[in-house]
PDB file of C-alpha atoms in Angstrom:
ATOM      1  CA  MET W   1      -0.121  -0.008   0.076  1.00 45.00           C
ATOM      2  CA  VAL W   2       1.168   3.432  -1.081  1.00 56.00           C
ATOM      3  CA  GLY W   3       1.869   5.946   2.008  1.00 57.00           C
ATOM      4  CA  SER W   4       0.438   9.646   1.681  1.00 62.00           C
ATOM      5  CA  VAL W   5       1.814  12.765   3.031  1.00 64.00           C
ATOM      6  CA  ASN W   6      -1.162  12.616   5.750  1.00 65.00           C
ATOM      7  CA  ASP W   7       0.100   9.302   7.213  1.00 69.00           C
ATOM      8  CA  PRO W   8       1.456   9.481  11.028  1.00 73.00           C
ATOM      9  CA  LEU W   9       4.950   8.038  11.913  1.00 77.00           C
ATOM     10  CA  SER W  10       5.118   4.537  12.529  1.00 79.00           C
ATOM     11  CA  GLU W  11       6.799   3.387  15.841  1.00 85.00           C
ATOM     12  CA  ASP W  12       9.520   1.625  13.869  1.00 83.00           C
ATOM     13  CA  ALA W  13      10.537   4.753  11.997  1.00 81.00           C
ATOM     14  CA  LYS W  14      10.214   6.709  14.709  1.00 86.00           C
ATOM     15  CA  GLY W  15      12.778   4.721  16.766  1.00 88.00           C
ATOM     16  CA  ARG W  16      15.250   4.623  13.870  1.00 86.00           C
ATOM     17  CA  LEU W  17      14.843   8.350  13.267  1.00 88.00           C
ATOM     18  CA  THR W  18      15.431   8.816  16.696  1.00 88.00           C
ATOM     19  CA  ASP W  19      18.576   6.823  17.070  1.00 89.00           C
ATOM     20  CA  ALA W  20      19.982   8.071  13.826  1.00 87.00           C
ATOM     21  CA  GLY W  21      19.467  11.690  14.856  1.00 86.00           C
ATOM     22  CA  ASP W  22      20.907  11.356  17.985  1.00 88.00           C
ATOM     23  CA  GLU W  23      23.961   9.716  16.746  1.00 89.00           C
ATOM     24  CA  LEU W  24      24.307  12.481  13.896  1.00 88.00           C
ATOM     25  CA  ALA W  25      24.020  15.412  15.865  1.00 87.00           C
ATOM     26  CA  ASP W  26      26.499  13.774  18.556  1.00 88.00           C
ATOM     27  CA  GLU W  27      28.912  13.504  15.480  1.00 86.00           C
ATOM     28  CA  ILE W  28      28.496  16.691  13.720  1.00 87.00           C
ATOM     29  CA  ARG W  29      26.855  19.137  15.959  1.00 83.00           C
ATOM     30  CA  THR W  30      29.881  21.121  16.856  1.00 84.00           C
ATOM     31  CA  GLU W  31      30.860  21.020  12.767  1.00 88.00           C
ATOM     32  CA  VAL W  32      27.520  22.348  11.556  1.00 89.00           C
ATOM     33  CA  ASP W  33      26.687  26.071  11.146  1.00 91.00           C
ATOM     34  CA  GLY W  34      23.340  26.190  11.231  1.00 90.00           C
ATOM     35  CA  ALA W  35      23.298  29.928  10.436  1.00 91.00           C
ATOM     36  CA  ALA W  36      25.402  29.672   7.313  1.00 94.00           C
ATOM     37  CA  LEU W  37      23.803  26.732   6.161  1.00 94.00           C
ATOM     38  CA  SER W  38      20.323  28.566   6.151  1.00 94.00           C
ATOM     39  CA  ASP W  39      21.597  31.736   4.519  1.00 96.00           C
ATOM     40  CA  ALA W  40      22.890  29.408   1.649  1.00 96.00           C
ATOM     41  CA  ALA W  41      19.368  27.402   1.389  1.00 97.00           C
ATOM     42  CA  GLY W  42      17.838  31.146   1.430  1.00 97.00           C
ATOM     43  CA  ASP W  43      20.015  32.177  -1.307  1.00 98.00           C
ATOM     44  CA  MET W  44      19.301  29.106  -3.506  1.00 98.00           C
ATOM     45  CA  ALA W  45      15.633  29.204  -3.006  1.00 98.00           C
ATOM     46  CA  GLN W  46      15.816  33.156  -4.022  1.00 98.00           C
ATOM     47  CA  ALA W  47      17.512  31.713  -7.262  1.00 98.00           C
ATOM     48  CA  LEU W  48      14.914  29.311  -7.525  1.00 97.00           C
ATOM     49  CA  ALA W  49      12.354  31.557  -7.732  1.00 97.00           C
ATOM     50  CA  ASN W  50      14.038  33.718 -10.335  1.00 96.00           C
ATOM     51  CA  VAL W  51      14.188  30.926 -12.958  1.00 94.00           C
ATOM     52  CA  SER W  52      12.087  32.023 -15.939  1.00 89.00           C
ATOM     53  CA  SER W  53       8.730  29.583 -16.767  1.00 87.00           C
ATOM     54  CA  LEU W  54       9.475  26.642 -19.120  1.00 87.00           C
ATOM     55  CA  THR W  55       7.512  27.431 -22.265  1.00 85.00           C
ATOM     56  CA  HIS W  56       8.468  27.814 -25.506  1.00 82.00           C
ATOM     57  CA  GLU W  57       8.230  31.695 -25.633  1.00 80.00           C
ATOM     58  CA  ASP W  58      10.643  31.709 -22.622  1.00 76.00           C
ATOM     59  CA  LEU W  59      13.452  29.505 -23.886  1.00 81.00           C
ATOM     60  CA  SER W  60      16.472  31.651 -24.423  1.00 83.00           C
ATOM     61  CA  PRO W  61      20.314  31.774 -23.804  1.00 87.00           C
ATOM     62  CA  THR W  62      19.223  33.663 -20.685  1.00 90.00           C
ATOM     63  CA  LEU W  63      17.482  30.464 -19.096  1.00 91.00           C
ATOM     64  CA  GLU W  64      21.093  28.956 -19.341  1.00 92.00           C
ATOM     65  CA  THR W  65      22.201  31.654 -16.788  1.00 94.00           C
ATOM     66  CA  GLU W  66      19.492  31.562 -14.752  1.00 95.00           C
ATOM     67  CA  TYR W  67      19.872  27.899 -14.099  1.00 94.00           C
ATOM     68  CA  GLU W  68      23.403  28.255 -13.586  1.00 96.00           C
ATOM     69  CA  THR W  69      22.840  30.508 -10.722  1.00 97.00           C
ATOM     70  CA  VAL W  70      20.721  27.980  -8.923  1.00 97.00           C
ATOM     71  CA  ALA W  71      23.426  25.516  -9.433  1.00 97.00           C
ATOM     72  CA  ALA W  72      25.853  27.890  -8.096  1.00 98.00           C
ATOM     73  CA  ARG W  73      23.898  28.803  -4.933  1.00 97.00           C
ATOM     74  CA  ALA W  74      23.113  24.863  -4.496  1.00 97.00           C
ATOM     75  CA  ASN W  75      26.673  24.314  -4.909  1.00 97.00           C
ATOM     76  CA  ASP W  76      27.406  26.665  -1.997  1.00 97.00           C
ATOM     77  CA  LEU W  77      24.788  24.643   0.027  1.00 97.00           C
ATOM     78  CA  VAL W  78      26.444  21.599  -0.575  1.00 97.00           C
ATOM     79  CA  SER W  79      29.809  23.285   0.301  1.00 96.00           C
ATOM     80  CA  ASN W  80      28.070  23.849   3.906  1.00 95.00           C
ATOM     81  CA  LEU W  81      27.257  19.997   4.253  1.00 95.00           C
ATOM     82  CA  ILE W  82      30.811  18.816   3.372  1.00 94.00           C
ATOM     83  CA  LEU W  83      32.413  21.104   5.746  1.00 92.00           C
ATOM     84  CA  ALA W  84      30.348  19.755   8.164  1.00 91.00           C
ATOM     85  CA  ASP W  85      31.511  16.390   7.551  1.00 90.00           C
ATOM     86  CA  PHE W  86      28.000  15.730   7.030  1.00 93.00           C
ATOM     87  CA  PHE W  87      28.051  13.377   4.153  1.00 91.00           C
ATOM     88  CA  GLU W  88      30.616  10.875   5.802  1.00 88.00           C
ATOM     89  CA  THR W  89      28.993  10.870   9.195  1.00 90.00           C
ATOM     90  CA  ALA W  90      25.475  10.380   7.579  1.00 89.00           C
ATOM     91  CA  ASP W  91      26.857   7.429   5.507  1.00 85.00           C
ATOM     92  CA  GLU W  92      27.887   5.711   8.946  1.00 85.00           C
ATOM     93  CA  VAL W  93      24.643   6.769  10.735  1.00 87.00           C
ATOM     94  CA  LEU W  94      21.715   6.531   8.589  1.00 88.00           C
ATOM     95  CA  PRO W  95      19.458   3.107   8.524  1.00 84.00           C
ATOM     96  CA  PRO W  96      18.870   1.347   5.406  1.00 82.00           C
ATOM     97  CA  PHE W  97      16.452   2.822   2.847  1.00 85.00           C
ATOM     98  CA  ASP W  98      13.835   0.407   2.513  1.00 86.00           C
ATOM     99  CA  PRO W  99      10.570   1.396   0.694  1.00 89.00           C
ATOM    100  CA  ASP W 100       8.677   1.330   4.214  1.00 89.00           C
ATOM    101  CA  PHE W 101      11.169   3.844   5.926  1.00 89.00           C
ATOM    102  CA  LEU W 102      11.259   6.044   2.890  1.00 91.00           C
ATOM    103  CA  GLU W 103       7.878   6.409   3.111  1.00 92.00           C
ATOM    104  CA  ASP W 104       7.847   7.259   6.694  1.00 91.00           C
ATOM    105  CA  CYS W 105      10.594   9.566   5.978  1.00 92.00           C
ATOM    106  CA  LEU W 106       8.826  11.463   2.982  1.00 94.00           C
ATOM    107  CA  ALA W 107       5.681  11.953   4.655  1.00 92.00           C
ATOM    108  CA  HIS W 108       6.737  13.238   8.037  1.00 92.00           C
ATOM    109  CA  ALA W 109       9.366  15.538   5.996  1.00 94.00           C
ATOM    110  CA  VAL W 110       6.469  17.327   4.686  1.00 92.00           C
ATOM    111  CA  GLY W 111       4.473  17.230   7.590  1.00 90.00           C
ATOM    112  CA  THR W 112       6.814  18.974   9.620  1.00 90.00           C
ATOM    113  CA  ALA W 113       8.927  21.280   7.527  1.00 94.00           C
ATOM    114  CA  GLU W 114       9.321  24.973   8.363  1.00 94.00           C
ATOM    115  CA  MET W 115       7.826  26.609   4.878  1.00 96.00           C
ATOM    116  CA  GLU W 116       9.622  29.654   4.344  1.00 96.00           C
ATOM    117  CA  PRO W 117      12.294  28.707   2.088  1.00 96.00           C
ATOM    118  CA  PHE W 118      10.047  27.069   0.153  1.00 97.00           C
ATOM    119  CA  GLU W 119       7.447  29.918  -0.095  1.00 97.00           C
ATOM    120  CA  THR W 120      10.356  31.941  -1.170  1.00 97.00           C
ATOM    121  CA  ALA W 121      11.323  29.691  -3.914  1.00 97.00           C
ATOM    122  CA  GLY W 122       7.827  29.622  -4.937  1.00 96.00           C
ATOM    123  CA  VAL W 123       7.325  25.897  -4.399  1.00 97.00           C
ATOM    124  CA  GLY W 124       5.422  26.002  -1.001  1.00 95.00           C
ATOM    125  CA  SER W 125       2.103  24.571  -2.526  1.00 95.00           C
ATOM    126  CA  GLU W 126       3.843  22.006  -4.579  1.00 96.00           C
ATOM    127  CA  LEU W 127       5.884  20.706  -2.209  1.00 96.00           C
ATOM    128  CA  PRO W 128       3.205  17.797  -0.926  1.00 94.00           C
ATOM    129  CA  GLU W 129       2.662  16.990  -4.695  1.00 95.00           C
ATOM    130  CA  PHE W 130       6.474  16.213  -5.231  1.00 95.00           C
ATOM    131  CA  VAL W 131       6.686  14.353  -2.241  1.00 95.00           C
ATOM    132  CA  ASP W 132       2.945  12.349  -3.051  1.00 93.00           C
ATOM    133  CA  GLU W 133       4.737  11.188  -6.410  1.00 93.00           C
ATOM    134  CA  ALA W 134       7.923  10.184  -4.820  1.00 94.00           C
ATOM    135  CA  LEU W 135       5.717   7.976  -2.084  1.00 93.00           C
ATOM    136  CA  SER W 136       4.454   6.162  -5.325  1.00 92.00           C
ATOM    137  CA  HIS W 137       8.176   5.156  -6.315  1.00 92.00           C
ATOM    138  CA  THR W 138       9.865   4.064  -3.174  1.00 91.00           C
ATOM    139  CA  GLU W 139      10.719   0.965  -4.243  1.00 88.00           C
ATOM    140  CA  ALA W 140      12.527   2.209  -7.280  1.00 86.00           C
ATOM    141  CA  ILE W 141      14.407   4.875  -5.040  1.00 87.00           C
ATOM    142  CA  GLU W 142      15.333   1.918  -3.113  1.00 83.00           C
ATOM    143  CA  GLN W 143      16.790   0.133  -6.219  1.00 78.00           C
ATOM    144  CA  ASN W 144      18.913   3.714  -6.977  1.00 77.00           C
ATOM    145  CA  VAL W 145      20.492   3.245  -3.661  1.00 69.00           C
ATOM    146  CA  ARG W 146      23.891   2.058  -4.233  1.00 58.00           C
ATOM    147  CA  TRP W 147      25.041  -0.728  -1.044  1.00 55.00           C
ATOM    148  CA  GLU W 148      28.417  -1.011   0.175  1.00 59.00           C
ATOM    149  CA  PRO W 149      28.861  -4.828  -0.079  1.00 57.00           C
ATOM    150  CA  GLU W 150      31.187  -4.695   3.187  1.00 64.00           C
ATOM    151  CA  LYS W 151      28.181  -2.831   4.854  1.00 65.00           C
ATOM    152  CA  PRO W 152      25.032  -4.040   3.611  1.00 61.00           C
ATOM    153  CA  ASN W 153      23.049  -2.311   6.342  1.00 64.00           C
ATOM    154  CA  LYS W 154      24.235   0.734   5.683  1.00 61.00           C
ATOM    155  CA  VAL W 155      23.975   4.074   3.039  1.00 63.00           C
ATOM    156  CA  SER W 156      26.437   4.170   0.591  1.00 60.00           C
ATOM    157  CA  PRO W 157      28.209   7.606  -0.275  1.00 53.00           C
ATOM    158  CA  MET W 158      26.431   7.363  -4.046  1.00 59.00           C
ATOM    159  CA  THR W 159      23.491   7.805  -2.049  1.00 69.00           C
ATOM    160  CA  THR W 160      24.192  11.176   0.277  1.00 83.00           C
ATOM    161  CA  ARG W 161      27.071  13.261  -1.246  1.00 88.00           C
ATOM    162  CA  GLY W 162      27.285  11.701  -4.705  1.00 87.00           C
ATOM    163  CA  ALA W 163      23.586  11.874  -5.356  1.00 86.00           C
ATOM    164  CA  THR W 164      23.465  15.347  -3.707  1.00 93.00           C
ATOM    165  CA  GLU W 165      26.455  16.461  -6.038  1.00 94.00           C
ATOM    166  CA  GLY W 166      24.314  15.446  -9.063  1.00 92.00           C
ATOM    167  CA  VAL W 167      21.539  17.778  -8.431  1.00 95.00           C
ATOM    168  CA  VAL W 168      24.184  20.337  -8.620  1.00 96.00           C
ATOM    169  CA  ASP W 169      25.486  18.823 -11.974  1.00 94.00           C
ATOM    170  CA  TRP W 170      21.911  18.436 -13.363  1.00 93.00           C
ATOM    171  CA  LEU W 171      21.001  22.018 -12.423  1.00 95.00           C
ATOM    172  CA  ASP W 172      24.512  23.473 -13.841  1.00 95.00           C
ATOM    173  CA  ASP W 173      23.598  21.523 -17.412  1.00 92.00           C
ATOM    174  CA  LEU W 174      19.850  21.661 -17.699  1.00 91.00           C
ATOM    175  CA  GLY W 175      19.219  25.492 -18.821  1.00 90.00           C
ATOM    176  CA  ARG W 176      21.623  25.142 -21.555  1.00 90.00           C
ATOM    177  CA  HIS W 177      19.950  21.429 -22.749  1.00 88.00           C
ATOM    178  CA  LEU W 178      16.605  22.971 -22.668  1.00 88.00           C
ATOM    179  CA  TRP W 179      17.098  26.163 -24.672  1.00 83.00           C
ATOM    180  CA  MET W 180      19.542  24.429 -27.250  1.00 86.00           C
ATOM    181  CA  SER W 181      17.005  21.629 -27.580  1.00 84.00           C
ATOM    182  CA  GLU W 182      14.081  23.809 -28.449  1.00 82.00           C
ATOM    183  CA  VAL W 183      12.951  22.317 -31.717  1.00 79.00           C
ATOM    184  CA  LEU W 184      12.733  18.801 -30.115  1.00 82.00           C
ATOM    185  CA  LEU W 185      10.719  19.577 -27.002  1.00 85.00           C
ATOM    186  CA  SER W 186       7.176  19.200 -26.543  1.00 87.00           C
ATOM    187  CA  GLU W 187       4.919  21.182 -23.670  1.00 88.00           C
ATOM    188  CA  GLN W 188       4.730  17.756 -21.629  1.00 89.00           C
ATOM    189  CA  MET W 189       8.632  17.627 -21.876  1.00 90.00           C
ATOM    190  CA  LEU W 190       8.801  21.368 -20.672  1.00 91.00           C
ATOM    191  CA  GLU W 191       6.235  20.694 -17.907  1.00 93.00           C
ATOM    192  CA  ASP W 192       8.100  17.603 -16.716  1.00 93.00           C
ATOM    193  CA  ALA W 193      11.522  19.609 -16.868  1.00 92.00           C
ATOM    194  CA  GLU W 194       9.848  22.303 -14.629  1.00 93.00           C
ATOM    195  CA  THR W 195       8.699  19.875 -12.054  1.00 95.00           C
ATOM    196  CA  HIS W 196      11.992  18.394 -12.025  1.00 95.00           C
ATOM    197  CA  THR W 197      13.920  21.546 -11.425  1.00 95.00           C
ATOM    198  CA  ARG W 198      11.349  22.753  -8.747  1.00 96.00           C
ATOM    199  CA  ALA W 199      11.312  19.465  -6.958  1.00 97.00           C
ATOM    200  CA  MET W 200      15.460  18.763  -6.926  1.00 97.00           C
ATOM    201  CA  GLY W 201      15.523  22.412  -5.443  1.00 97.00           C
ATOM    202  CA  SER W 202      12.846  21.367  -2.850  1.00 97.00           C
ATOM    203  CA  ALA W 203      14.903  18.391  -2.068  1.00 97.00           C
ATOM    204  CA  LEU W 204      17.885  20.470  -1.330  1.00 98.00           C
ATOM    205  CA  LEU W 205      15.957  22.783   0.851  1.00 98.00           C
ATOM    206  CA  LEU W 206      14.500  19.927   2.876  1.00 97.00           C
ATOM    207  CA  LEU W 207      18.112  18.370   3.105  1.00 97.00           C
ATOM    208  CA  ALA W 208      19.637  21.411   4.644  1.00 96.00           C
ATOM    209  CA  GLN W 209      16.539  22.346   6.880  1.00 95.00           C
ATOM    210  CA  GLY W 210      17.379  18.788   8.416  1.00 95.00           C
ATOM    211  CA  VAL W 211      20.923  19.607   8.516  1.00 94.00           C
ATOM    212  CA  ALA W 212      20.443  23.141  10.191  1.00 93.00           C
ATOM    213  CA  GLY W 213      18.402  21.328  12.906  1.00 91.00           C
ATOM    214  CA  LEU W 214      21.286  19.378  14.153  1.00 87.00           C
ATOM    215  CA  ASP W 215      22.865  22.692  14.927  1.00 82.00           C
ATOM    216  CA  HIS W 216      20.099  23.444  17.897  1.00 77.00           C
ATOM    217  CA  ASP W 217      19.957  21.200  21.187  1.00 69.00           C
ATOM    218  CA  GLU W 218      15.985  21.943  20.964  1.00 70.00           C
ATOM    219  CA  SER W 219      15.467  20.710  17.623  1.00 75.00           C
ATOM    220  CA  ASN W 220      13.759  17.288  17.146  1.00 85.00           C
ATOM    221  CA  PRO W 221      15.772  14.525  15.774  1.00 84.00           C
ATOM    222  CA  GLU W 222      13.118  12.805  14.315  1.00 87.00           C
ATOM    223  CA  ASP W 223      11.941  15.874  12.179  1.00 92.00           C
ATOM    224  CA  ASP W 224      15.621  16.322  11.363  1.00 93.00           C
ATOM    225  CA  VAL W 225      16.701  12.953  10.157  1.00 92.00           C
ATOM    226  CA  ALA W 226      13.004  12.643   8.307  1.00 93.00           C
ATOM    227  CA  ARG W 227      14.082  15.924   6.449  1.00 95.00           C
ATOM    228  CA  ILE W 228      17.335  14.595   5.598  1.00 95.00           C
ATOM    229  CA  VAL W 229      16.184  11.313   4.459  1.00 93.00           C
ATOM    230  CA  GLY W 230      13.290  12.507   2.674  1.00 94.00           C
ATOM    231  CA  GLY W 231      15.236  15.211   0.769  1.00 96.00           C
ATOM    232  CA  ILE W 232      17.825  12.394  -0.218  1.00 94.00           C
ATOM    233  CA  ALA W 233      14.876  10.181  -1.580  1.00 93.00           C
ATOM    234  CA  LEU W 234      13.231  13.113  -3.040  1.00 95.00           C
ATOM    235  CA  HIS W 235      16.318  14.279  -5.293  1.00 95.00           C
ATOM    236  CA  THR W 236      17.138  10.525  -5.922  1.00 92.00           C
ATOM    237  CA  HIS W 237      13.637  10.255  -7.571  1.00 93.00           C
ATOM    238  CA  HIS W 238      13.576  13.049  -9.900  1.00 94.00           C
ATOM    239  CA  GLN W 239      17.390  12.372 -10.827  1.00 92.00           C
ATOM    240  CA  ARG W 240      16.041   9.262 -11.964  1.00 89.00           C
ATOM    241  CA  ARG W 241      13.391  10.578 -13.605  1.00 91.00           C
ATOM    242  CA  LEU W 242      15.139  13.559 -15.612  1.00 89.00           C
ATOM    243  CA  PRO W 243      16.958  11.102 -18.277  1.00 86.00           C
ATOM    244  CA  GLU W 244      13.683   9.298 -19.443  1.00 85.00           C
ATOM    245  CA  ASP W 245      11.637  12.583 -19.569  1.00 86.00           C
ATOM    246  CA  LEU W 246      14.287  14.977 -20.835  1.00 81.00           C
ATOM    247  CA  SER W 247      17.384  13.444 -22.513  1.00 68.00           C
ATOM    248  CA  TRP W 248      16.150   9.998 -24.130  1.00 57.00           C
ATOM    249  CA  ILE W 249      13.994  11.560 -26.723  1.00 55.00           C
ATOM    250  CA  THR W 250      11.773   9.198 -28.690  1.00 53.00           C
ATOM    251  CA  ASP W 251       9.925   9.975 -31.832  1.00 51.00           C
ATOM    252  CA  GLU W 252       6.634   9.354 -29.656  1.00 53.00           C
ATOM    253  CA  MET W 253       8.147  12.344 -27.313  1.00 47.00           C
ATOM    254  CA  ARG W 254       9.443  14.559 -29.965  1.00 47.00           C
ATOM    255  CA  ALA W 255       7.688  17.912 -30.414  1.00 45.00           C
ATOM    256  CA  PRO W 256       5.556  18.074 -33.611  1.00 47.00           C
ATOM    257  CA  GLY W 257       7.586  19.462 -36.139  1.00 44.00           C
ATOM    258  CA  GLY W 258      10.937  18.685 -34.590  1.00 45.00           C
ATOM    259  CA  TRP W 259      13.948  17.226 -36.376  1.00 38.00           C
ATOM    260  CA  ALA W 260      13.704  13.757 -37.792  1.00 38.00           C
TER     261      ALA W 260
END
């Protein structure tokens, strides 16, 4: 049964989140600069809000600059996570990403998220929709998690740092890809591109909010880790979808009148 954003947190997930949150906070609390991370997230949110709507009328070289700006701000955010040794520690601490756990984290994350940065980015009303879609694909998300053979119960670096840096790479290239491929892109493909862009940005904001929460003694570790895992799951899902929707252009997908 597929979960929903309104589902309560299961007792099993609550225990795993609490244990992981306490351990993660103990390891990196002194390294996390919550204020700097929140500032970086705010800058990225504003850059995301400034990206033009993806319609054929708005496709131009300017779009490349807008996407590169979002990517640069996203890279600043990721750099803050690297400086805090977040990724290395998360690889050791986070529980396995099984589908039920992913559902619990995604639903709890969107239910407890502080909405200000999402509103700044213009994605506040869309965040539940992004998460609802991801909830329908938790088994596929799990299959995109690369496990370390010697640590079968741990999350691998490809899931945390590798996948998160992948968002930056996609954003850095996507604007150029879109305006240079205009003749090939249907309205549906542009709509998909806009959804993936905004969802990946939302995922980074969710992840940053979770890590920033570890800087505060009064924060709830369940909420923090749910946002961290939910953010990773959300951007993993949309990175998986991007090539299918935008890069592997079939004759059926091609815009009418596009190159043969």
